[in-house]
Amino acid sequence: DTEVTQTPKHLVMGMTNKKSLKCEQHMGHRAMYWYKQKAKKPPELMFVYSYEKLSINESVPSRFSPECPNSSLLNLHLHALQPEDSALYLCASSQRASGFSTDTQYFGPGTRLTVL
Amino acid sequence: AQSVTQPDIHITVSEGASLELRCNYSYGATPYLFWYVQSPGQGLQLLLKYFSGDTLVQGIKGFEAEFKRSQSSFNLRKPSVHWSDAAEYFCAVGETGAGNNRKLIWGLGTSLAVNP
């Protein structure tokens, strides 16, 4: 099983809402990632978790709050977002705890987020 | 600083024609090099990667890439394109060396259209 699943597929939220994105993998991977992707642009790294601990935070605004409850699950909590946060949010995982830049990353299909 | 350049923003080829997508990188050491593909509305999928060994790398879906150190290039090729190859293609280089915050550096992508 080489699948990363993400829910929901689409999300529309107002600027005062609180919502969460979920990501799950059952490949036994030790690193998990959140990316933000605007249309026709490469993915921008937001956060990296290694062994369920936050390893990289790319200076992401605090209105985005990641959580890794266990080695298979990754959440992204959203609060007080801005319209410019509308994007495709991708989750990925890779095998080794320290292979952020060397291991193959397996991506989920993403959550298309629209902030009104 | 490391960088990745994909000189072609958009390429159109006819079905059955050969394809070459260019990727140039700027990096002092031997890099980890990746090609990912993103079909419309999908996450990213690894086509192939290179770290060491044979400079001609075979990937999935009939793609191959050649690492040329002298040209700092890692161009992606396919001898005969299928309509289903229409997608966004991203080249990436993985940072190596000491430190815990190494990550992938992404090119801006090349959008491939295939004419029937």
PDB file of C-alpha atoms in Angstrom:
ATOM      1  CA  ASP A   1       0.000   0.000   0.000  1.00  0.00           C
ATOM      2  CA  THR A   2       1.682   3.198  -1.212  1.00  0.00           C
ATOM      3  CA  GLU A   3      -1.237   5.483  -0.645  1.00  0.00           C
ATOM      4  CA  VAL A   4      -1.523   8.722   1.272  1.00  0.00           C
ATOM      5  CA  THR A   5      -5.109   9.735   1.880  1.00  0.00           C
ATOM      6  CA  GLN A   6      -6.391  13.227   2.587  1.00  0.00           C
ATOM      7  CA  THR A   7      -9.760  14.466   3.738  1.00  0.00           C
ATOM      8  CA  PRO A   8     -11.724  16.401   2.802  1.00  0.00           C
ATOM      9  CA  LYS A   9     -11.135  16.728  -0.926  1.00  0.00           C
ATOM     10  CA  HIS A  10     -12.654  20.195  -0.980  1.00  0.00           C
ATOM     11  CA  LEU A  11     -13.225  22.717   1.787  1.00  0.00           C
ATOM     12  CA  VAL A  12     -14.842  26.126   1.730  1.00  0.00           C
ATOM     13  CA  MET A  13     -14.535  28.210   4.870  1.00  0.00           C
ATOM     14  CA  GLY A  14     -15.096  31.726   6.062  1.00  0.00           C
ATOM     15  CA  MET A  15     -12.378  33.807   7.624  1.00  0.00           C
ATOM     16  CA  THR A  16     -13.751  33.247  11.121  1.00  0.00           C
ATOM     17  CA  ASN A  17     -14.170  29.482  10.841  1.00  0.00           C
ATOM     18  CA  LYS A  18     -12.066  26.761  12.399  1.00  0.00           C
ATOM     19  CA  LYS A  19     -11.503  23.654  10.319  1.00  0.00           C
ATOM     20  CA  SER A  20      -9.029  20.797  10.085  1.00  0.00           C
ATOM     21  CA  LEU A  21      -7.378  18.895   7.271  1.00  0.00           C
ATOM     22  CA  LYS A  22      -6.492  15.272   7.788  1.00  0.00           C
ATOM     23  CA  CYS A  23      -3.836  13.049   6.280  1.00  0.00           C
ATOM     24  CA  GLU A  24      -3.178   9.355   6.794  1.00  0.00           C
ATOM     25  CA  GLN A  25      -0.553   6.879   5.626  1.00  0.00           C
ATOM     26  CA  HIS A  26      -0.045   3.213   6.487  1.00  0.00           C
ATOM     27  CA  MET A  27       3.337   2.667   4.888  1.00  0.00           C
ATOM     28  CA  GLY A  28       5.241   2.894   8.155  1.00  0.00           C
ATOM     29  CA  HIS A  29       6.869   6.121   7.021  1.00  0.00           C
ATOM     30  CA  ARG A  30       8.599   8.174   9.703  1.00  0.00           C
ATOM     31  CA  ALA A  31       8.429  11.599   8.098  1.00  0.00           C
ATOM     32  CA  MET A  32       5.281  13.480   7.118  1.00  0.00           C
ATOM     33  CA  TYR A  33       4.906  16.813   5.385  1.00  0.00           C
ATOM     34  CA  TRP A  34       2.439  19.586   4.705  1.00  0.00           C
ATOM     35  CA  TYR A  35       2.781  21.587   1.505  1.00  0.00           C
ATOM     36  CA  LYS A  36       0.796  24.491   0.105  1.00  0.00           C
ATOM     37  CA  GLN A  37       0.451  24.737  -3.651  1.00  0.00           C
ATOM     38  CA  LYS A  38      -0.946  27.596  -5.685  1.00  0.00           C
ATOM     39  CA  ALA A  39      -2.121  26.990  -9.234  1.00  0.00           C
ATOM     40  CA  LYS A  40       0.670  26.370 -11.735  1.00  0.00           C
ATOM     41  CA  LYS A  41       3.315  26.718  -9.014  1.00  0.00           C
ATOM     42  CA  PRO A  42       5.560  24.201  -7.262  1.00  0.00           C
ATOM     43  CA  PRO A  43       4.594  23.012  -3.789  1.00  0.00           C
ATOM     44  CA  GLU A  44       5.808  25.169  -0.899  1.00  0.00           C
ATOM     45  CA  LEU A  45       6.934  23.306   2.172  1.00  0.00           C
ATOM     46  CA  MET A  46       5.079  24.297   5.339  1.00  0.00           C
ATOM     47  CA  PHE A  47       5.885  21.717   8.016  1.00  0.00           C
ATOM     48  CA  VAL A  48       7.803  18.468   8.435  1.00  0.00           C
ATOM     49  CA  TYR A  49       7.247  15.944  11.194  1.00  0.00           C
ATOM     50  CA  SER A  50       9.782  13.269  12.049  1.00  0.00           C
ATOM     51  CA  TYR A  51       8.893  10.551  14.542  1.00  0.00           C
ATOM     52  CA  GLU A  52       5.793  12.582  15.388  1.00  0.00           C
ATOM     53  CA  LYS A  53       7.858  15.623  16.362  1.00  0.00           C
ATOM     54  CA  LEU A  54       7.897  18.886  14.457  1.00  0.00           C
ATOM     55  CA  SER A  55      11.248  19.127  12.688  1.00  0.00           C
ATOM     56  CA  ILE A  56      10.726  21.950  10.207  1.00  0.00           C
ATOM     57  CA  ASN A  57       8.421  24.948  10.324  1.00  0.00           C
ATOM     58  CA  GLU A  58       8.961  27.163   7.317  1.00  0.00           C
ATOM     59  CA  SER A  59       7.891  30.315   9.165  1.00  0.00           C
ATOM     60  CA  VAL A  60       4.250  29.519   8.598  1.00  0.00           C
ATOM     61  CA  PRO A  61       1.708  31.935  10.146  1.00  0.00           C
ATOM     62  CA  SER A  62       0.185  30.732  13.400  1.00  0.00           C
ATOM     63  CA  ARG A  63      -3.259  30.532  11.840  1.00  0.00           C
ATOM     64  CA  PHE A  64      -1.984  27.182  10.541  1.00  0.00           C
ATOM     65  CA  SER A  65      -1.403  24.704  13.359  1.00  0.00           C
ATOM     66  CA  PRO A  66      -0.062  21.228  12.589  1.00  0.00           C
ATOM     67  CA  GLU A  67      -0.537  18.172  14.755  1.00  0.00           C
ATOM     68  CA  CYS A  68       0.805  14.632  14.520  1.00  0.00           C
ATOM     69  CA  PRO A  69      -1.236  12.451  16.894  1.00  0.00           C
ATOM     70  CA  ASN A  70       0.582   9.263  15.875  1.00  0.00           C
ATOM     71  CA  SER A  71       2.939   7.962  13.244  1.00  0.00           C
ATOM     72  CA  SER A  72       0.157   7.421  10.705  1.00  0.00           C
ATOM     73  CA  LEU A  73      -1.834  10.614  11.087  1.00  0.00           C
ATOM     74  CA  LEU A  74      -1.150  14.252  10.355  1.00  0.00           C
ATOM     75  CA  ASN A  75      -3.588  17.089  10.872  1.00  0.00           C
ATOM     76  CA  LEU A  76      -3.536  20.735   9.885  1.00  0.00           C
ATOM     77  CA  HIS A  77      -5.780  22.959  11.974  1.00  0.00           C
ATOM     78  CA  LEU A  78      -6.973  26.133  10.333  1.00  0.00           C
ATOM     79  CA  HIS A  79      -8.243  29.260  12.071  1.00  0.00           C
ATOM     80  CA  ALA A  80      -8.861  32.827  10.958  1.00  0.00           C
ATOM     81  CA  LEU A  81      -7.547  32.222   7.478  1.00  0.00           C
ATOM     82  CA  GLN A  82      -7.272  34.869   4.797  1.00  0.00           C
ATOM     83  CA  PRO A  83      -8.509  34.638   1.202  1.00  0.00           C
ATOM     84  CA  GLU A  84      -4.881  34.430   0.033  1.00  0.00           C
ATOM     85  CA  ASP A  85      -4.608  31.133   1.910  1.00  0.00           C
ATOM     86  CA  SER A  86      -6.853  29.545  -0.699  1.00  0.00           C
ATOM     87  CA  ALA A  87      -4.754  26.814  -2.321  1.00  0.00           C
ATOM     88  CA  LEU A  88      -4.262  23.077  -2.699  1.00  0.00           C
ATOM     89  CA  TYR A  89      -2.873  21.626   0.506  1.00  0.00           C
ATOM     90  CA  LEU A  90      -0.818  18.516  -0.028  1.00  0.00           C
ATOM     91  CA  CYS A  91       0.291  15.969   2.493  1.00  0.00           C
ATOM     92  CA  ALA A  92       3.262  13.708   1.849  1.00  0.00           C
ATOM     93  CA  SER A  93       5.243  11.048   3.642  1.00  0.00           C
ATOM     94  CA  SER A  94       8.669   9.479   3.274  1.00  0.00           C
ATOM     95  CA  GLN A  95      10.314   6.454   4.747  1.00  0.00           C
ATOM     96  CA  ARG A  96      13.168   7.616   6.918  1.00  0.00           C
ATOM     97  CA  ALA A  97      12.963  10.010   9.803  1.00  0.00           C
ATOM     98  CA  SER A  98      15.767  12.152   8.402  1.00  0.00           C
ATOM     99  CA  GLY A  99      15.290  11.691   4.671  1.00  0.00           C
ATOM    100  CA  PHE A 100      13.505  14.963   4.048  1.00  0.00           C
ATOM    101  CA  SER A 101      15.605  15.854   1.025  1.00  0.00           C
ATOM    102  CA  THR A 102      16.757  12.443  -0.164  1.00  0.00           C
ATOM    103  CA  ASP A 103      13.870  10.013   0.128  1.00  0.00           C
ATOM    104  CA  THR A 104      10.996   9.625  -2.263  1.00  0.00           C
ATOM    105  CA  GLN A 105       7.997  11.546  -1.036  1.00  0.00           C
ATOM    106  CA  TYR A 106       4.576  10.009  -1.515  1.00  0.00           C
ATOM    107  CA  PHE A 107       1.882  12.610  -1.967  1.00  0.00           C
ATOM    108  CA  GLY A 108      -1.802  12.538  -1.248  1.00  0.00           C
ATOM    109  CA  PRO A 109      -4.300  14.006  -3.724  1.00  0.00           C
ATOM    110  CA  GLY A 110      -4.633  17.184  -1.694  1.00  0.00           C
ATOM    111  CA  THR A 111      -7.404  19.267  -0.193  1.00  0.00           C
ATOM    112  CA  ARG A 112      -8.620  22.156  -2.308  1.00  0.00           C
ATOM    113  CA  LEU A 113      -9.227  24.974   0.180  1.00  0.00           C
ATOM    114  CA  THR A 114     -11.219  28.083  -0.584  1.00  0.00           C
ATOM    115  CA  VAL A 115     -11.349  30.898   1.977  1.00  0.00           C
ATOM    116  CA  LEU A 116     -14.180  33.363   1.499  1.00  0.00           C
TER     117      LEU A 116
ATOM    118  CA  ALA B   1      22.292  28.594  -2.440  1.00  0.00           C
ATOM    119  CA  GLN B   2      20.864  25.679  -4.322  1.00  0.00           C
ATOM    120  CA  SER B   3      18.492  26.368  -7.158  1.00  0.00           C
ATOM    121  CA  VAL B   4      16.645  24.524  -9.869  1.00  0.00           C
ATOM    122  CA  THR B   5      15.737  25.973 -13.252  1.00  0.00           C
ATOM    123  CA  GLN B   6      13.214  24.579 -15.649  1.00  0.00           C
ATOM    124  CA  PRO B   7      13.641  26.840 -18.667  1.00  0.00           C
ATOM    125  CA  ASP B   8      10.430  25.821 -20.428  1.00  0.00           C
ATOM    126  CA  ILE B   9       7.242  26.996 -18.751  1.00  0.00           C
ATOM    127  CA  HIS B  10       4.988  25.333 -21.280  1.00  0.00           C
ATOM    128  CA  ILE B  11       5.592  22.726 -23.990  1.00  0.00           C
ATOM    129  CA  THR B  12       3.192  21.301 -26.550  1.00  0.00           C
ATOM    130  CA  VAL B  13       3.963  18.096 -28.415  1.00  0.00           C
ATOM    131  CA  SER B  14       1.990  15.833 -30.697  1.00  0.00           C
ATOM    132  CA  GLU B  15       1.003  12.401 -29.521  1.00  0.00           C
ATOM    133  CA  GLY B  16       3.662   9.898 -30.539  1.00  0.00           C
ATOM    134  CA  ALA B  17       6.403  12.520 -30.713  1.00  0.00           C
ATOM    135  CA  SER B  18       9.472  12.424 -28.528  1.00  0.00           C
ATOM    136  CA  LEU B  19       9.780  14.641 -25.484  1.00  0.00           C
ATOM    137  CA  GLU B  20      12.606  16.282 -23.586  1.00  0.00           C
ATOM    138  CA  LEU B  21      12.006  18.470 -20.537  1.00  0.00           C
ATOM    139  CA  ARG B  22      14.985  20.437 -19.326  1.00  0.00           C
ATOM    140  CA  CYS B  23      16.211  20.847 -15.776  1.00  0.00           C
ATOM    141  CA  ASN B  24      19.334  22.647 -14.624  1.00  0.00           C
ATOM    142  CA  TYR B  25      20.496  22.829 -11.049  1.00  0.00           C
ATOM    143  CA  SER B  26      22.968  24.826  -9.065  1.00  0.00           C
ATOM    144  CA  TYR B  27      24.601  22.777  -6.317  1.00  0.00           C
ATOM    145  CA  GLY B  28      28.168  22.202  -5.200  1.00  0.00           C
ATOM    146  CA  ALA B  29      28.084  18.529  -4.292  1.00  0.00           C
ATOM    147  CA  THR B  30      26.494  15.618  -6.110  1.00  0.00           C
ATOM    148  CA  PRO B  31      22.830  16.261  -5.561  1.00  0.00           C
ATOM    149  CA  TYR B  32      19.817  14.056  -5.156  1.00  0.00           C
ATOM    150  CA  LEU B  33      17.717  14.807  -8.237  1.00  0.00           C
ATOM    151  CA  PHE B  34      14.043  14.070  -8.726  1.00  0.00           C
ATOM    152  CA  TRP B  35      11.362  14.381 -11.364  1.00  0.00           C
ATOM    153  CA  TYR B  36       7.761  14.456 -10.164  1.00  0.00           C
ATOM    154  CA  VAL B  37       4.598  14.608 -12.264  1.00  0.00           C
ATOM    155  CA  GLN B  38       1.286  16.139 -11.296  1.00  0.00           C
ATOM    156  CA  SER B  39      -1.802  15.347 -13.320  1.00  0.00           C
ATOM    157  CA  PRO B  40      -4.664  17.840 -13.174  1.00  0.00           C
ATOM    158  CA  GLY B  41      -6.361  17.825  -9.787  1.00  0.00           C
ATOM    159  CA  GLN B  42      -3.935  15.261  -8.391  1.00  0.00           C
ATOM    160  CA  GLY B  43      -1.034  15.048  -6.009  1.00  0.00           C
ATOM    161  CA  LEU B  44       2.527  14.600  -7.175  1.00  0.00           C
ATOM    162  CA  GLN B  45       4.008  11.262  -8.195  1.00  0.00           C
ATOM    163  CA  LEU B  46       7.677  10.406  -8.460  1.00  0.00           C
ATOM    164  CA  LEU B  47       8.785   9.535 -11.992  1.00  0.00           C
ATOM    165  CA  LEU B  48      12.433   8.857 -11.191  1.00  0.00           C
ATOM    166  CA  LYS B  49      15.361   9.976  -9.089  1.00  0.00           C
ATOM    167  CA  TYR B  50      19.147   9.999  -9.188  1.00  0.00           C
ATOM    168  CA  PHE B  51      21.823  10.045  -6.536  1.00  0.00           C
ATOM    169  CA  SER B  52      24.713   8.006  -7.778  1.00  0.00           C
ATOM    170  CA  GLY B  53      25.647   5.236 -10.180  1.00  0.00           C
ATOM    171  CA  ASP B  54      24.516   5.002 -13.766  1.00  0.00           C
ATOM    172  CA  THR B  55      23.812   8.492 -15.047  1.00  0.00           C
ATOM    173  CA  LEU B  56      20.918   7.281 -17.190  1.00  0.00           C
ATOM    174  CA  VAL B  57      17.971   6.594 -14.924  1.00  0.00           C
ATOM    175  CA  GLN B  58      14.855   4.701 -15.909  1.00  0.00           C
ATOM    176  CA  GLY B  59      11.554   5.651 -14.367  1.00  0.00           C
ATOM    177  CA  ILE B  60       7.906   4.796 -14.499  1.00  0.00           C
ATOM    178  CA  LYS B  61       5.588   5.331 -17.471  1.00  0.00           C
ATOM    179  CA  GLY B  62       8.452   4.980 -19.974  1.00  0.00           C
ATOM    180  CA  PHE B  63      10.363   8.050 -18.802  1.00  0.00           C
ATOM    181  CA  GLU B  64      14.123   8.298 -18.426  1.00  0.00           C
ATOM    182  CA  ALA B  65      16.497  11.046 -17.356  1.00  0.00           C
ATOM    183  CA  GLU B  66      20.195  11.610 -17.802  1.00  0.00           C
ATOM    184  CA  PHE B  67      22.424  13.253 -15.222  1.00  0.00           C
ATOM    185  CA  LYS B  68      25.148  15.352 -16.817  1.00  0.00           C
ATOM    186  CA  ARG B  69      27.475  16.802 -14.200  1.00  0.00           C
ATOM    187  CA  SER B  70      29.401  18.924 -16.709  1.00  0.00           C
ATOM    188  CA  GLN B  71      26.179  20.666 -17.736  1.00  0.00           C
ATOM    189  CA  SER B  72      24.505  20.617 -14.310  1.00  0.00           C
ATOM    190  CA  SER B  73      21.508  19.106 -16.018  1.00  0.00           C
ATOM    191  CA  PHE B  74      19.005  16.347 -15.395  1.00  0.00           C
ATOM    192  CA  ASN B  75      16.755  16.329 -18.449  1.00  0.00           C
ATOM    193  CA  LEU B  76      13.699  14.126 -18.660  1.00  0.00           C
ATOM    194  CA  ARG B  77      12.946  12.222 -21.854  1.00  0.00           C
ATOM    195  CA  LYS B  78      10.311   9.982 -23.338  1.00  0.00           C
ATOM    196  CA  PRO B  79      10.569   8.513 -26.840  1.00  0.00           C
ATOM    197  CA  SER B  80       6.847   8.548 -27.619  1.00  0.00           C
ATOM    198  CA  VAL B  81       4.365  10.711 -25.743  1.00  0.00           C
ATOM    199  CA  HIS B  82       0.838   9.560 -24.946  1.00  0.00           C
ATOM    200  CA  TRP B  83      -2.143  11.861 -24.448  1.00  0.00           C
ATOM    201  CA  SER B  84      -2.232  10.812 -20.801  1.00  0.00           C
ATOM    202  CA  ASP B  85       1.216  12.363 -20.281  1.00  0.00           C
ATOM    203  CA  ALA B  86      -0.331  15.838 -20.330  1.00  0.00           C
ATOM    204  CA  ALA B  87       0.509  17.158 -16.870  1.00  0.00           C
ATOM    205  CA  GLU B  88       2.770  19.452 -14.873  1.00  0.00           C
ATOM    206  CA  TYR B  89       6.324  18.211 -14.460  1.00  0.00           C
ATOM    207  CA  PHE B  90       8.543  19.339 -11.598  1.00  0.00           C
ATOM    208  CA  CYS B  91      12.266  18.862 -11.228  1.00  0.00           C
ATOM    209  CA  ALA B  92      13.639  19.012  -7.686  1.00  0.00           C
ATOM    210  CA  VAL B  93      17.030  18.820  -6.000  1.00  0.00           C
ATOM    211  CA  GLY B  94      17.507  17.555  -2.473  1.00  0.00           C
ATOM    212  CA  GLU B  95      19.776  19.467  -0.162  1.00  0.00           C
ATOM    213  CA  THR B  96      22.487  17.341   1.455  1.00  0.00           C
ATOM    214  CA  GLY B  97      25.080  17.898   4.128  1.00  0.00           C
ATOM    215  CA  ALA B  98      24.887  18.601   7.821  1.00  0.00           C
ATOM    216  CA  GLY B  99      21.828  19.984   9.523  1.00  0.00           C
ATOM    217  CA  ASN B 100      18.315  18.859  10.252  1.00  0.00           C
ATOM    218  CA  ASN B 101      16.397  21.205   7.982  1.00  0.00           C
ATOM    219  CA  ARG B 102      17.443  19.954   4.577  1.00  0.00           C
ATOM    220  CA  LYS B 103      14.586  19.931   2.110  1.00  0.00           C
ATOM    221  CA  LEU B 104      13.695  19.686  -1.550  1.00  0.00           C
ATOM    222  CA  ILE B 105      14.288  22.679  -3.793  1.00  0.00           C
ATOM    223  CA  TRP B 106      11.666  22.714  -6.535  1.00  0.00           C
ATOM    224  CA  GLY B 107      11.774  24.052 -10.044  1.00  0.00           C
ATOM    225  CA  LEU B 108       8.852  26.152 -11.222  1.00  0.00           C
ATOM    226  CA  GLY B 109       7.537  23.340 -13.360  1.00  0.00           C
ATOM    227  CA  THR B 110       6.882  22.673 -17.031  1.00  0.00           C
ATOM    228  CA  SER B 111       3.326  22.304 -18.226  1.00  0.00           C
ATOM    229  CA  LEU B 112       3.033  19.674 -20.955  1.00  0.00           C
ATOM    230  CA  ALA B 113       0.166  19.676 -23.430  1.00  0.00           C
ATOM    231  CA  VAL B 114      -0.277  16.824 -25.896  1.00  0.00           C
ATOM    232  CA  ASN B 115      -2.023  17.333 -29.231  1.00  0.00           C
ATOM    233  CA  PRO B 116      -3.933  14.368 -30.647  1.00  0.00           C
TER     234      PRO B 116
END
